[in-house]
Short mmCIF file of C-alpha atoms (C1' of nucleotides) in Angstrom, two decimals:
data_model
loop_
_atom_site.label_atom_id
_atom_site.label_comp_id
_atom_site.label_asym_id
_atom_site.label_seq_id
_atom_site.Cartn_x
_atom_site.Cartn_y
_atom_site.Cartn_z
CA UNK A 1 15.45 -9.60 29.82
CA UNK A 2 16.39 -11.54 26.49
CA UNK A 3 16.07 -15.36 28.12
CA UNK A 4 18.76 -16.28 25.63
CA UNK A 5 22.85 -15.35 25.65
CA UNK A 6 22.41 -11.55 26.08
CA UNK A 7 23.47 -9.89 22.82
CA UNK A 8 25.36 -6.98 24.30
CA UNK A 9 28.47 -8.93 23.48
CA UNK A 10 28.43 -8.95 20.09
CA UNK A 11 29.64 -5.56 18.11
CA UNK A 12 26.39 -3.04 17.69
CA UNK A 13 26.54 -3.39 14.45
CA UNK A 14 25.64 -6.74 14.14
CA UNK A 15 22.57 -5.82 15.92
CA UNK A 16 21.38 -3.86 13.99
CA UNK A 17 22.14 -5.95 11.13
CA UNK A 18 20.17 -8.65 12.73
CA UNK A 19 17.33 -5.60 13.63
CA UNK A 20 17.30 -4.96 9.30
CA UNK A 21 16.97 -8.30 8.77
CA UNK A 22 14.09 -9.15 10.33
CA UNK A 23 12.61 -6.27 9.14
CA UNK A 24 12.89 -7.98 5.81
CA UNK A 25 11.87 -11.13 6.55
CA UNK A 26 8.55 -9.97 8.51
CA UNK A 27 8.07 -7.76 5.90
CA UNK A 28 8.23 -9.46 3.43
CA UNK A 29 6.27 -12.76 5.00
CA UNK A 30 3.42 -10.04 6.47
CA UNK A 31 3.22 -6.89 5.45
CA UNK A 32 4.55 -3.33 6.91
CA UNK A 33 0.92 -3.08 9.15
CA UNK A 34 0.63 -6.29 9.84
CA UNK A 35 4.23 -6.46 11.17
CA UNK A 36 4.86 -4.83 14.68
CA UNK A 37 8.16 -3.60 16.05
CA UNK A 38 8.34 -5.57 18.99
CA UNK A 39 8.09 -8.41 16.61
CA UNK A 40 10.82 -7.55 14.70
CA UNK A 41 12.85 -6.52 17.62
CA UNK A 42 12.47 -9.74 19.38
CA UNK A 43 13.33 -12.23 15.91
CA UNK A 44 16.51 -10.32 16.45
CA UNK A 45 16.73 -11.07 19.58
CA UNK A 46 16.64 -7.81 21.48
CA UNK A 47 13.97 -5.60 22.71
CA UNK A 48 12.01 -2.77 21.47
CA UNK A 49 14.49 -0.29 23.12
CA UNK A 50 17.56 -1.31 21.37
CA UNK A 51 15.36 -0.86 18.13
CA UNK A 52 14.92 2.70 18.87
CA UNK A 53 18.18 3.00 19.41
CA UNK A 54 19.72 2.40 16.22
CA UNK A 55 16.32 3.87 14.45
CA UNK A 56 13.98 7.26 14.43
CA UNK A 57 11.00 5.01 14.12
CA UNK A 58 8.91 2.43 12.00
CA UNK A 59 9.18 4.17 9.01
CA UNK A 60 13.01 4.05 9.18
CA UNK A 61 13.09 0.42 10.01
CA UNK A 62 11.40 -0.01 6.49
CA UNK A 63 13.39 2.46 4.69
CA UNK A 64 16.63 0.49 5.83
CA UNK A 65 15.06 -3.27 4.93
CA UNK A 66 14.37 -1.35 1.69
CA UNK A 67 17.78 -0.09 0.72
CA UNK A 68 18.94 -3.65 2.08
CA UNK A 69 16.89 -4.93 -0.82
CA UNK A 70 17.87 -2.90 -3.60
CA UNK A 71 21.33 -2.94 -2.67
CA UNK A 72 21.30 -6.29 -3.14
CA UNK A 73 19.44 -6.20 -6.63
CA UNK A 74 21.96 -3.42 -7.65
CA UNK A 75 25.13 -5.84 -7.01
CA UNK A 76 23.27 -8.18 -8.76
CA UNK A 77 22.11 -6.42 -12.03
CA UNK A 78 24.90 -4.15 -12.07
CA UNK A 79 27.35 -7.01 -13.15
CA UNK A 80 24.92 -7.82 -15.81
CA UNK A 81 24.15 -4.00 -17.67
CA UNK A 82 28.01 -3.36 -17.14
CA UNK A 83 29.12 -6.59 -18.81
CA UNK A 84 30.39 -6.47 -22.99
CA UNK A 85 28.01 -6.69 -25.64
CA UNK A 86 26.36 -3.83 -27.81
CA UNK A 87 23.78 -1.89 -25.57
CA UNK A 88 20.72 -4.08 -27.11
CA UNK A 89 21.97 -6.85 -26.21
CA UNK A 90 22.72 -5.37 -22.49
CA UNK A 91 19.07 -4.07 -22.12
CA UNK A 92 18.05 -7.24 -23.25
CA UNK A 93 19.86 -9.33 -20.99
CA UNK A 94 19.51 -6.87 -18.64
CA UNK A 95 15.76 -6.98 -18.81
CA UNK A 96 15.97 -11.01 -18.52
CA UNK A 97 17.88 -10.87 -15.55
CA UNK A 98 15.54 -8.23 -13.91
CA UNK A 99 12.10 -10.43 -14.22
CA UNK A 100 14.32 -13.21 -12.35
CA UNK A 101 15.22 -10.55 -9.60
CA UNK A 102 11.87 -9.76 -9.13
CA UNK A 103 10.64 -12.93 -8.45
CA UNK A 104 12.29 -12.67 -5.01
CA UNK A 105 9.56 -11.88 -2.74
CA UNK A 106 11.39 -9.55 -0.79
CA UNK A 107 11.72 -7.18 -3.62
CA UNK A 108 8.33 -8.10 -4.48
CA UNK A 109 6.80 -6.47 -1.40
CA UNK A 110 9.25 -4.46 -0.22
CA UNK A 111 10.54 -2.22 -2.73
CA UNK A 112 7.86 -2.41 -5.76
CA UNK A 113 4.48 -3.01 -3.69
CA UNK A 114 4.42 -1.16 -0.30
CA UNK A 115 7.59 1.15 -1.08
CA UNK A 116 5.60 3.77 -2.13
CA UNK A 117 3.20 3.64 0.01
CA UNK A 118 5.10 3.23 3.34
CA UNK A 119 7.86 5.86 2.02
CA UNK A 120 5.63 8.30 0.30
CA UNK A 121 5.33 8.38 -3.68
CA UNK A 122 7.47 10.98 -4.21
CA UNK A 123 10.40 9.68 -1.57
CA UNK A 124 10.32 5.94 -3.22
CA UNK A 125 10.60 7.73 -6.61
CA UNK A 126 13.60 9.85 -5.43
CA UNK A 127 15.01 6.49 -4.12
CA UNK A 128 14.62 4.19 -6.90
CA UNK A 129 16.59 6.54 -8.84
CA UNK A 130 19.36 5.78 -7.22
CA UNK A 131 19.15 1.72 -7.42
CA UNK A 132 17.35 -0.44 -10.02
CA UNK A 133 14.99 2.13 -11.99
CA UNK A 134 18.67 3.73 -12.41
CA UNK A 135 19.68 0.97 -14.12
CA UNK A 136 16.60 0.83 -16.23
CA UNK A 137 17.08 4.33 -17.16
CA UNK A 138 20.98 4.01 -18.17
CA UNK A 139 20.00 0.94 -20.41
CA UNK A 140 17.16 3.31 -22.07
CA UNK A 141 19.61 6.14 -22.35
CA UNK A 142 22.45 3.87 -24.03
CA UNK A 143 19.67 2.73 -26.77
CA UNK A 144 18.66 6.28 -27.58
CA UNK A 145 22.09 7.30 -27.19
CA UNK A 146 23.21 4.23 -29.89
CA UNK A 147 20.40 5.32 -32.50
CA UNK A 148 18.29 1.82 -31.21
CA UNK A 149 14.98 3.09 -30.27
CA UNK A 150 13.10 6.46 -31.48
CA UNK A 151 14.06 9.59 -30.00
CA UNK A 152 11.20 9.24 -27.22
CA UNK A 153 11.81 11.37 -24.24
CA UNK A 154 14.00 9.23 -22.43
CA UNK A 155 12.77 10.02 -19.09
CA UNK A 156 8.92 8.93 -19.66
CA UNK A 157 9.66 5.87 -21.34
CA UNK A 158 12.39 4.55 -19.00
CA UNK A 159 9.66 4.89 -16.09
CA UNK A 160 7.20 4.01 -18.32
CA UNK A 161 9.45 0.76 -19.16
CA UNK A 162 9.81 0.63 -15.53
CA UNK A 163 6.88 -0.24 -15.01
CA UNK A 164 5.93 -2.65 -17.68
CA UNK A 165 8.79 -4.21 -15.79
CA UNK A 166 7.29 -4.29 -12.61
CA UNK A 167 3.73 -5.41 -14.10
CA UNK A 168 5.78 -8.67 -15.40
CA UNK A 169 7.04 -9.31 -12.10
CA UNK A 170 4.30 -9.49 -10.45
CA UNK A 171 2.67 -11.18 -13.26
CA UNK A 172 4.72 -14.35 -12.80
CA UNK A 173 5.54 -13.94 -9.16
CA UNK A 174 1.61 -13.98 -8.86
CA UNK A 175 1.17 -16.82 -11.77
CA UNK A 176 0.17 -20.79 -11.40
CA UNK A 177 3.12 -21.44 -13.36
CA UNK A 178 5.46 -18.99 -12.94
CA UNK A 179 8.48 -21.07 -15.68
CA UNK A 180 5.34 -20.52 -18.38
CA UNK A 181 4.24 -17.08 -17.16
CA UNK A 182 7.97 -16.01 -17.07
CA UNK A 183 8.59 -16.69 -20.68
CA UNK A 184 5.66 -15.24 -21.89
CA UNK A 185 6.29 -11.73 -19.83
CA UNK A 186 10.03 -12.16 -21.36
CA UNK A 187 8.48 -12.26 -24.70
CA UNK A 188 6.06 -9.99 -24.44
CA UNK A 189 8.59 -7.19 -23.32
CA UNK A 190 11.16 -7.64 -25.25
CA UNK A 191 8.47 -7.89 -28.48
CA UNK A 192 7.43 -4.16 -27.07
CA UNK A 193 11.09 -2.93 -27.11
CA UNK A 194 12.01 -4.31 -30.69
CA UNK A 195 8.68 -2.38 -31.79
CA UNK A 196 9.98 0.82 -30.53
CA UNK A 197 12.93 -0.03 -32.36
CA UNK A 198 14.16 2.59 -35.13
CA UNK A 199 13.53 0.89 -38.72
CA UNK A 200 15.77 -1.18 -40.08
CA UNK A 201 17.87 -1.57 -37.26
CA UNK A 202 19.37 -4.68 -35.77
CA UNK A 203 22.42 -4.40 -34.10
CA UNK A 204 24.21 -0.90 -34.17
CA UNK A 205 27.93 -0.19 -33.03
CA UNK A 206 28.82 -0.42 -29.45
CA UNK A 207 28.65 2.70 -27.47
CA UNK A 208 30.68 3.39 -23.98
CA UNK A 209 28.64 2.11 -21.19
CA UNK A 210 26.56 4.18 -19.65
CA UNK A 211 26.75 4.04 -15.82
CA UNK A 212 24.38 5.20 -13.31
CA UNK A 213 23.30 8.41 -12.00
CA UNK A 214 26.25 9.65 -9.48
CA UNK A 215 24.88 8.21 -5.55
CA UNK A 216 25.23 11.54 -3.81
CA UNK A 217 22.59 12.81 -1.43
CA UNK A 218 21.79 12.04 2.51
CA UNK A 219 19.07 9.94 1.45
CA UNK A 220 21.50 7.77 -0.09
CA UNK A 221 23.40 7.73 3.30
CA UNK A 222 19.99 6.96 5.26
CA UNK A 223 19.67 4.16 3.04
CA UNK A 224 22.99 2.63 3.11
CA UNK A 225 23.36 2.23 6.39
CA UNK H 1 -43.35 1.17 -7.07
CA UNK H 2 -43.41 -2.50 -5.92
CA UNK H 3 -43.72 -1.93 -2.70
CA UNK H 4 -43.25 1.19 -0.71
CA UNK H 5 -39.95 1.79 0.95
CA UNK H 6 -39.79 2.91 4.00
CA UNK H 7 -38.10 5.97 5.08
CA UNK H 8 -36.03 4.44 7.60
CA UNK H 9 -34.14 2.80 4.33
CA UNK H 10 -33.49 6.23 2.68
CA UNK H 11 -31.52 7.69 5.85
CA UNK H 12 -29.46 4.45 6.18
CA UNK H 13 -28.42 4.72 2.47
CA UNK H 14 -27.71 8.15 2.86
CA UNK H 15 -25.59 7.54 6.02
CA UNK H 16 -23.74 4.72 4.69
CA UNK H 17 -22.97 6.77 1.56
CA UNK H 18 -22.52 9.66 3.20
CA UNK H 19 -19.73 7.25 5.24
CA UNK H 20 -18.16 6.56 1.94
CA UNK H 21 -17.49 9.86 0.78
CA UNK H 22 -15.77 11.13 3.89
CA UNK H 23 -14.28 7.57 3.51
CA UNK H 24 -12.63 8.55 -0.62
CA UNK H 25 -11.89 11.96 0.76
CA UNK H 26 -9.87 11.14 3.47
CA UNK H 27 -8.21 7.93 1.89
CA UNK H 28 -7.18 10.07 -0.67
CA UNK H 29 -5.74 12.54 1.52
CA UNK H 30 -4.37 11.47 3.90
CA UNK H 31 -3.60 7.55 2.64
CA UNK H 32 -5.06 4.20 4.34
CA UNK H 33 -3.03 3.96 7.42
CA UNK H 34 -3.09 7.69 8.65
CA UNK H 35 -7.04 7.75 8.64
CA UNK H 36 -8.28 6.79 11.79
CA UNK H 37 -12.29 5.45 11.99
CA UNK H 38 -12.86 8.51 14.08
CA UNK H 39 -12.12 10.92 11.63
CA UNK H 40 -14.48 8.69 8.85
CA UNK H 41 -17.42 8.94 10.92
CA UNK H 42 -16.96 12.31 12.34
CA UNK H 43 -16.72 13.79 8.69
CA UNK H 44 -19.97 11.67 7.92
CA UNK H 45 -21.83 13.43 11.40
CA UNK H 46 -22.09 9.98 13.09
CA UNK H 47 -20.01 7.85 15.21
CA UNK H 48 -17.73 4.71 14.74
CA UNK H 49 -20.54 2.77 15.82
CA UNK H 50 -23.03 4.25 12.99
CA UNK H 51 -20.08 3.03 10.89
CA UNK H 52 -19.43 -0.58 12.32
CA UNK H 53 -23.14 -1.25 11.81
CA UNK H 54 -22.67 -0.47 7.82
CA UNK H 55 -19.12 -1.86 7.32
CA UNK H 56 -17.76 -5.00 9.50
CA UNK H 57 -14.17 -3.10 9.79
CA UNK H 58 -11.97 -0.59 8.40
CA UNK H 59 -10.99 -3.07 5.06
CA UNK H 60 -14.48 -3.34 4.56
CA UNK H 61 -14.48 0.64 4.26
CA UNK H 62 -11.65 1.08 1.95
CA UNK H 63 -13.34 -1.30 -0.12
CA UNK H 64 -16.64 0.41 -0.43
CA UNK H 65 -14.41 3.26 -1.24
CA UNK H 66 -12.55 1.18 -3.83
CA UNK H 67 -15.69 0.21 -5.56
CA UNK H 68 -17.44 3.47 -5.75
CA UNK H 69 -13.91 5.23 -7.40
CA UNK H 70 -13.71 2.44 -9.70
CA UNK H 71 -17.65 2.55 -10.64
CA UNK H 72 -17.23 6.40 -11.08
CA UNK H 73 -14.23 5.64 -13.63
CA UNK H 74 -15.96 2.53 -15.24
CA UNK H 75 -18.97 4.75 -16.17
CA UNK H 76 -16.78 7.43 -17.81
CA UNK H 77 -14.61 4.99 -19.63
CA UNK H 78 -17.29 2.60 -20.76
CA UNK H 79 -18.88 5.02 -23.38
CA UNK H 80 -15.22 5.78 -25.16
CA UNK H 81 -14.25 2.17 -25.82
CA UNK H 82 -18.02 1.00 -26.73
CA UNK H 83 -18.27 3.96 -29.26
CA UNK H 84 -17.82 3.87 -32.74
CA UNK H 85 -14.76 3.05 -35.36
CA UNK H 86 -12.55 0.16 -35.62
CA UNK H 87 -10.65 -1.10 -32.84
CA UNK H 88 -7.32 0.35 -32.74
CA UNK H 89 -9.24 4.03 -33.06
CA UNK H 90 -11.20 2.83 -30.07
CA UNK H 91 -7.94 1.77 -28.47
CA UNK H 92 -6.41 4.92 -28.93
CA UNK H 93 -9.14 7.08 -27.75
CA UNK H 94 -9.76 4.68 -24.33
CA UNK H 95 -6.24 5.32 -23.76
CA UNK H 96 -5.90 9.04 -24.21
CA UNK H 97 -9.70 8.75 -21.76
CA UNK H 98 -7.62 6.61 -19.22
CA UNK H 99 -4.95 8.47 -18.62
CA UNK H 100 -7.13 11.60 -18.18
CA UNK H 101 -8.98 9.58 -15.51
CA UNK H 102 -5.61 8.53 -13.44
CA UNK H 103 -4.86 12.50 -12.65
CA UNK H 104 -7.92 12.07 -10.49
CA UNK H 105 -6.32 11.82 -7.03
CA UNK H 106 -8.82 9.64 -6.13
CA UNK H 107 -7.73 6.62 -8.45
CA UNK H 108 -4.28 7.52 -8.03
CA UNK H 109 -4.28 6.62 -4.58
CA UNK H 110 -6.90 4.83 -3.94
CA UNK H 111 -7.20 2.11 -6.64
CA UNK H 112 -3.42 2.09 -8.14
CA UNK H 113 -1.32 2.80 -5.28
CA UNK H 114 -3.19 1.45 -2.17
CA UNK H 115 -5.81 -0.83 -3.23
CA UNK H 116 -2.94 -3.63 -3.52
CA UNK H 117 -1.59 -2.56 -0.51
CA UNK H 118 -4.95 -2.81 1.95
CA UNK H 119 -6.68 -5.02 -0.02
CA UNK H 120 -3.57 -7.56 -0.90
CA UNK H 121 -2.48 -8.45 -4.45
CA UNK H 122 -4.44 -11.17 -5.41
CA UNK H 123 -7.94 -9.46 -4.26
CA UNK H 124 -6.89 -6.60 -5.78
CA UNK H 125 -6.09 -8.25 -9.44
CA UNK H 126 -9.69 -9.74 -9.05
CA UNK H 127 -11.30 -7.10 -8.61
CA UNK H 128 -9.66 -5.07 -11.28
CA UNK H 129 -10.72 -7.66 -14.09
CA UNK H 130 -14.29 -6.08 -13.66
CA UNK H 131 -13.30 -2.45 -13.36
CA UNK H 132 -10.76 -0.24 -15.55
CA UNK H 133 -8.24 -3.61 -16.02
CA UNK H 134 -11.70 -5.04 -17.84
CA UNK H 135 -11.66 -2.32 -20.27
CA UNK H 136 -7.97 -2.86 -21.41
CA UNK H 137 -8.01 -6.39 -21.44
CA UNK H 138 -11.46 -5.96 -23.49
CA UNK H 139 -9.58 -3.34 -25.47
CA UNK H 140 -6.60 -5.63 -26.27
CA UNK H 141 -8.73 -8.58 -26.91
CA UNK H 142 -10.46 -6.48 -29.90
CA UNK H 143 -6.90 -5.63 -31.28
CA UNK H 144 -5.67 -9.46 -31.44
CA UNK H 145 -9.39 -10.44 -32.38
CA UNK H 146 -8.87 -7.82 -35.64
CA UNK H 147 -5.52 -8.97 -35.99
CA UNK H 148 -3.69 -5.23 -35.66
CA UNK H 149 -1.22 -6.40 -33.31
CA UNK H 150 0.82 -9.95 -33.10
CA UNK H 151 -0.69 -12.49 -31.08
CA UNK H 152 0.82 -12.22 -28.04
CA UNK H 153 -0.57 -13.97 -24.91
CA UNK H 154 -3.53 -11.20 -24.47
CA UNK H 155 -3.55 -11.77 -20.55
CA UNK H 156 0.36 -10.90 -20.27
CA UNK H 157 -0.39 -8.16 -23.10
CA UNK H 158 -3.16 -6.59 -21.52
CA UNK H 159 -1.83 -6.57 -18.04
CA UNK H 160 1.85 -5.15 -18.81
CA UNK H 161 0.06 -2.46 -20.93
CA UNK H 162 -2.15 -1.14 -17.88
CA UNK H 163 1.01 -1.46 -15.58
CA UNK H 164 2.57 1.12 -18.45
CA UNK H 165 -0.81 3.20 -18.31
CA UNK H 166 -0.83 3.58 -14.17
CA UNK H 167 3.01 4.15 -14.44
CA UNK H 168 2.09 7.16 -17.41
CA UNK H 169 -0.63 8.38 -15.25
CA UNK H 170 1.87 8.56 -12.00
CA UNK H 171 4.20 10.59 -13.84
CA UNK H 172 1.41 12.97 -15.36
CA UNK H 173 0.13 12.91 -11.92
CA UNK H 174 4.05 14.22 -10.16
CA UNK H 175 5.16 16.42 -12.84
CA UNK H 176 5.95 19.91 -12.95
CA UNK H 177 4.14 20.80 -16.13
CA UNK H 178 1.22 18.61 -16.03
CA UNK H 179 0.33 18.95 -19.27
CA UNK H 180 3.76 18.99 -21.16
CA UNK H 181 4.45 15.12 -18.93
CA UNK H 182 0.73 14.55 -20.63
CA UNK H 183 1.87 14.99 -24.48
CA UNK H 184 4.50 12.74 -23.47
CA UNK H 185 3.05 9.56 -21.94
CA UNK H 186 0.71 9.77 -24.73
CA UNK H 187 3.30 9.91 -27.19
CA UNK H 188 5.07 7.44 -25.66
CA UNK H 189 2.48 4.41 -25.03
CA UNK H 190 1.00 5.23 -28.63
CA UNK H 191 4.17 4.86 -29.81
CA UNK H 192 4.24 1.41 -28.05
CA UNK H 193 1.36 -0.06 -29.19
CA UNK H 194 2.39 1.03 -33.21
CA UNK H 195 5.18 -0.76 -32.38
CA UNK H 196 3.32 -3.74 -31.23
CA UNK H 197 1.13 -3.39 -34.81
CA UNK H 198 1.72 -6.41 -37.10
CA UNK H 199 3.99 -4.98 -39.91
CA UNK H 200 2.13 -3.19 -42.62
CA UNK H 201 -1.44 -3.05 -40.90
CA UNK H 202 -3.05 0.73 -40.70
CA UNK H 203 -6.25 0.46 -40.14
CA UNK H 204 -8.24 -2.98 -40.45
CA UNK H 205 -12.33 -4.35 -41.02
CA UNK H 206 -14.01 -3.20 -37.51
CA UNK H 207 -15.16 -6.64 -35.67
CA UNK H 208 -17.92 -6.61 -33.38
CA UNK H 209 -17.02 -5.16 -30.38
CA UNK H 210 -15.82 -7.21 -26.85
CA UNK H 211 -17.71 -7.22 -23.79
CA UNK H 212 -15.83 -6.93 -20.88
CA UNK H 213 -15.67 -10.19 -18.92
CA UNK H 214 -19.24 -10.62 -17.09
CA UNK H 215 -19.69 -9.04 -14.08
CA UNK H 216 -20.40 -12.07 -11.74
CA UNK H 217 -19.35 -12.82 -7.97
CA UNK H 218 -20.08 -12.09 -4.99
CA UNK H 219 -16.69 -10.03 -4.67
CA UNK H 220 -18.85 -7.48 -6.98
CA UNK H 221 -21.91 -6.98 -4.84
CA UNK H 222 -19.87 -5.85 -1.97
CA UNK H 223 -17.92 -3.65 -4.16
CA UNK H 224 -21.02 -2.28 -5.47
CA UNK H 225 -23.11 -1.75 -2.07
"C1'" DG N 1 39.27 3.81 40.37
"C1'" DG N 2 35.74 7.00 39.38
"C1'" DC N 3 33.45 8.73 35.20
"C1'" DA N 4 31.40 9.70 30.99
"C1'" DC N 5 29.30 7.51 27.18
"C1'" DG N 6 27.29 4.09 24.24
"C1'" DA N 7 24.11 0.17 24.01
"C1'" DC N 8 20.71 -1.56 25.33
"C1'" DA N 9 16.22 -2.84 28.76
"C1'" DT N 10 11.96 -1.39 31.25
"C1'" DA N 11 7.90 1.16 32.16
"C1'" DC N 12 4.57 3.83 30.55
"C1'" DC N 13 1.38 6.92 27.53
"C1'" DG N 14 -1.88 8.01 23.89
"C1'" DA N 15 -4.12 6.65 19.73
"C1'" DC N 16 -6.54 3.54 17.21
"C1'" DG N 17 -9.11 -0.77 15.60
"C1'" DG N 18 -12.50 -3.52 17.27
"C1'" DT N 19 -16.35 -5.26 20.58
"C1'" DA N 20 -20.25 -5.23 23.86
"C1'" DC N 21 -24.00 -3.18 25.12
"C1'" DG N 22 -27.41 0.43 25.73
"C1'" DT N 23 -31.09 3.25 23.48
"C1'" DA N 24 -34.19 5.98 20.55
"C1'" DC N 25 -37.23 5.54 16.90
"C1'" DC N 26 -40.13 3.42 13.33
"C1'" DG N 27 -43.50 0.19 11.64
"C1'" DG N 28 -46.69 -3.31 12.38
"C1'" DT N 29 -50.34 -5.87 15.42
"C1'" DG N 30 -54.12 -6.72 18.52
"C1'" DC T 1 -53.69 3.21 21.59
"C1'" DA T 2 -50.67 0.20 23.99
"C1'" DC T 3 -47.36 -2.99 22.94
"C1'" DC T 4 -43.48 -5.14 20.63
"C1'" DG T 5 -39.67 -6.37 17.58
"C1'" DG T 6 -36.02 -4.80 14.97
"C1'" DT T 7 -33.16 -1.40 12.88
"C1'" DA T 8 -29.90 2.35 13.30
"C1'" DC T 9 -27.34 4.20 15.62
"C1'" DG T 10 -24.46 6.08 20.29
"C1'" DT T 11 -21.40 5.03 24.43
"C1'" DA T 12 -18.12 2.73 27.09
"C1'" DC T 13 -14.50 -0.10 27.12
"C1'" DC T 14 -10.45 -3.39 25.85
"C1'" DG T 15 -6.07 -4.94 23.60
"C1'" DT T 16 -2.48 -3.71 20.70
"C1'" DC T 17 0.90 -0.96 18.93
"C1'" DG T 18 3.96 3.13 17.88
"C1'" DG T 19 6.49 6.16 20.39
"C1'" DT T 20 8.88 8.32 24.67
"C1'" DA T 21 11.21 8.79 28.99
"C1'" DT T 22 14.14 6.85 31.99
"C1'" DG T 23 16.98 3.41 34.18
"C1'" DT T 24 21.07 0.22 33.99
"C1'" DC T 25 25.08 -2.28 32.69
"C1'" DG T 26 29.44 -2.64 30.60
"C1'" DT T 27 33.55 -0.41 28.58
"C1'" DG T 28 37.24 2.61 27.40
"C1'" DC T 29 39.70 6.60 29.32
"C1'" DC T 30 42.18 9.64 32.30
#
DNA sequence: GGCACGACATACCGACGGTACGTACCGGTG
DNA sequence: CACCGGTACGTACCGTCGGTATGTCGTGCC
């Protein structure tokens, strides 16, 4: 018996929007062992029963607080990749505004830290494809694609990229001084992508924007939610 | 011989290592969370309470585990970067070494993936600085130190390039053709670090050779038990 | 105005991490 | 050789947590 107003008047929906977002917030403050469901369930005010209701299980609690997450990154970045400028100076920007997303703790632990090991490897890779290492990956395709960076094989070096990325992040998210470690990871990355830049290039002719991969899939779905 | 050692001592060591084998073998298996005590202990021939007399809980276990992966890999590594030639040759060759070492599933899982995870980040980070992280910082260190690549801040440096590394070794580690996603992360992270090479340098003096940081702590005797 | 259905709550089970305590065995001592 | 202390386990048990089965209340519908 919920001591407060009982929640069965508002629309199930919100429910299980306040059931998501709890899940983030415990998640994010403890951990995905250290959190329990009947802890999550009761920060949204309702009981473990109504949390098996709208989900199969723990796992898919986590797999909904992490497509919460990187939905919100991906309306977030995607303004910034999408936006004018040659693709250099999109990945660039792009890359800036990245490091700042991932100082959000959420994303920190969520999607980049225990993702893959709450979802399975292979699962979190299928996901990520789909939000912000697709977004990585489209900026890496639009260089090779504009004659920027060597002919690499673009899939290896956009996950490789990836996670230099995620390195950074946790770099200054884990850092005294995260203003002073922030510049330095900025530098340091962006001093890696001018080296893999083709010689004697600085600043080719703007391309058509690549956008990301097409959503499709039930995962997608699961994730959305 | 000092002093003799009793027999009793031998069959604990052997049971506690015995403890830690079944304890890499099933971590690596079957992940942190999905292996139960029970299972440790019976695949050692003893019970849970043979193994909360070695270990003071199931952390503690992981982290014997931790440490004897890691040693295993620090031994292997430690004669390729300490061998002979200048530097960047050194660099190269620890690399190519590393990312042989990360298709073990052992380090995959166990130090990259989960080892952040169960341990937390910050423990984690620590107790990389004395295992395989050493070696690349080391490695980087030498490269500044003979002035092949720009000074960049060595810490950021050293820790984006082994985020890079574990992030070549995943792919290796999921790909169809194993060997063909090999060539390729090679390829690509040697390509990175030419990039990183201060313009017109191919190949300077050798310098004397880094030490990684010293070993120290008290963190490192309980990894090494 | 019953009635089916969705949206929860309640009660309970098994597994697992951890603890308390019992016990067999070894080495030393008188 | 009897005795004793401590080590190296084994056994029994507890609390918590993920998951399941079932009950209940409101609401739209005919």
């Amino acid at each position: 018996m919920p001591t407060a107003r009982p929640r069965r008047e508002d629309y199930s929906e919100s429910t299980r929007q306040a059931l998501v977002d709890s899940a983030v917030a415990l998640f994010t403050k403890q951990g995905y062992a250290a959190t329990s469901l009947d802890a999550i369930a009761r920060r949204a005010r309702v009981t473990k029963g109504a949390l098996y209701h709208h989900f199969s299980g723990k796992q898919a609690v986590f797999e909904a607080a992490f497509g919460a997450v990187e939905r919100a990154v991906l309306a977030k970045l995607g303004q910034v990749v999408a936006g004018p400028g040659t693709p250099w100076d999109r990945a660039v920007s792009g890359l800036q505004a990245y490091v700042q997303v991932c100082l959000e703790p959420s994303y920190q632990r969520i999607a980049i830290h225990e993702g893959p090991v709450v979802m399975g490897w292979e699962r979190w890779r299928e996901a990520e494809e789909h939000f912000s290492f697709g977004l990585v990956k489209g900026a890496v395709e639009a260089l090779v694609e504009a004659g920027e960076i060597d002919d690499l094989p673009v899939e290896v070096t956009a996950r490789i990229l990836f996670g230099a990325l995620q390195t950074g992040a946790a770099i200054i998210a884990g850092a005294d001084d995260p203003r002073k470690a922030g510049t330095d990871v900025s530098r340091t990355i962006i001093r890696v992508l001018e080296g893999m830049r083709v010689a004697g290039h600085d600043g080719g002719a703007p391309t058509g924007n690549a956008q990301p991969a097409q959503p499709a899939a039930s995962l997608l779905r699961k994730l959305r939610g």
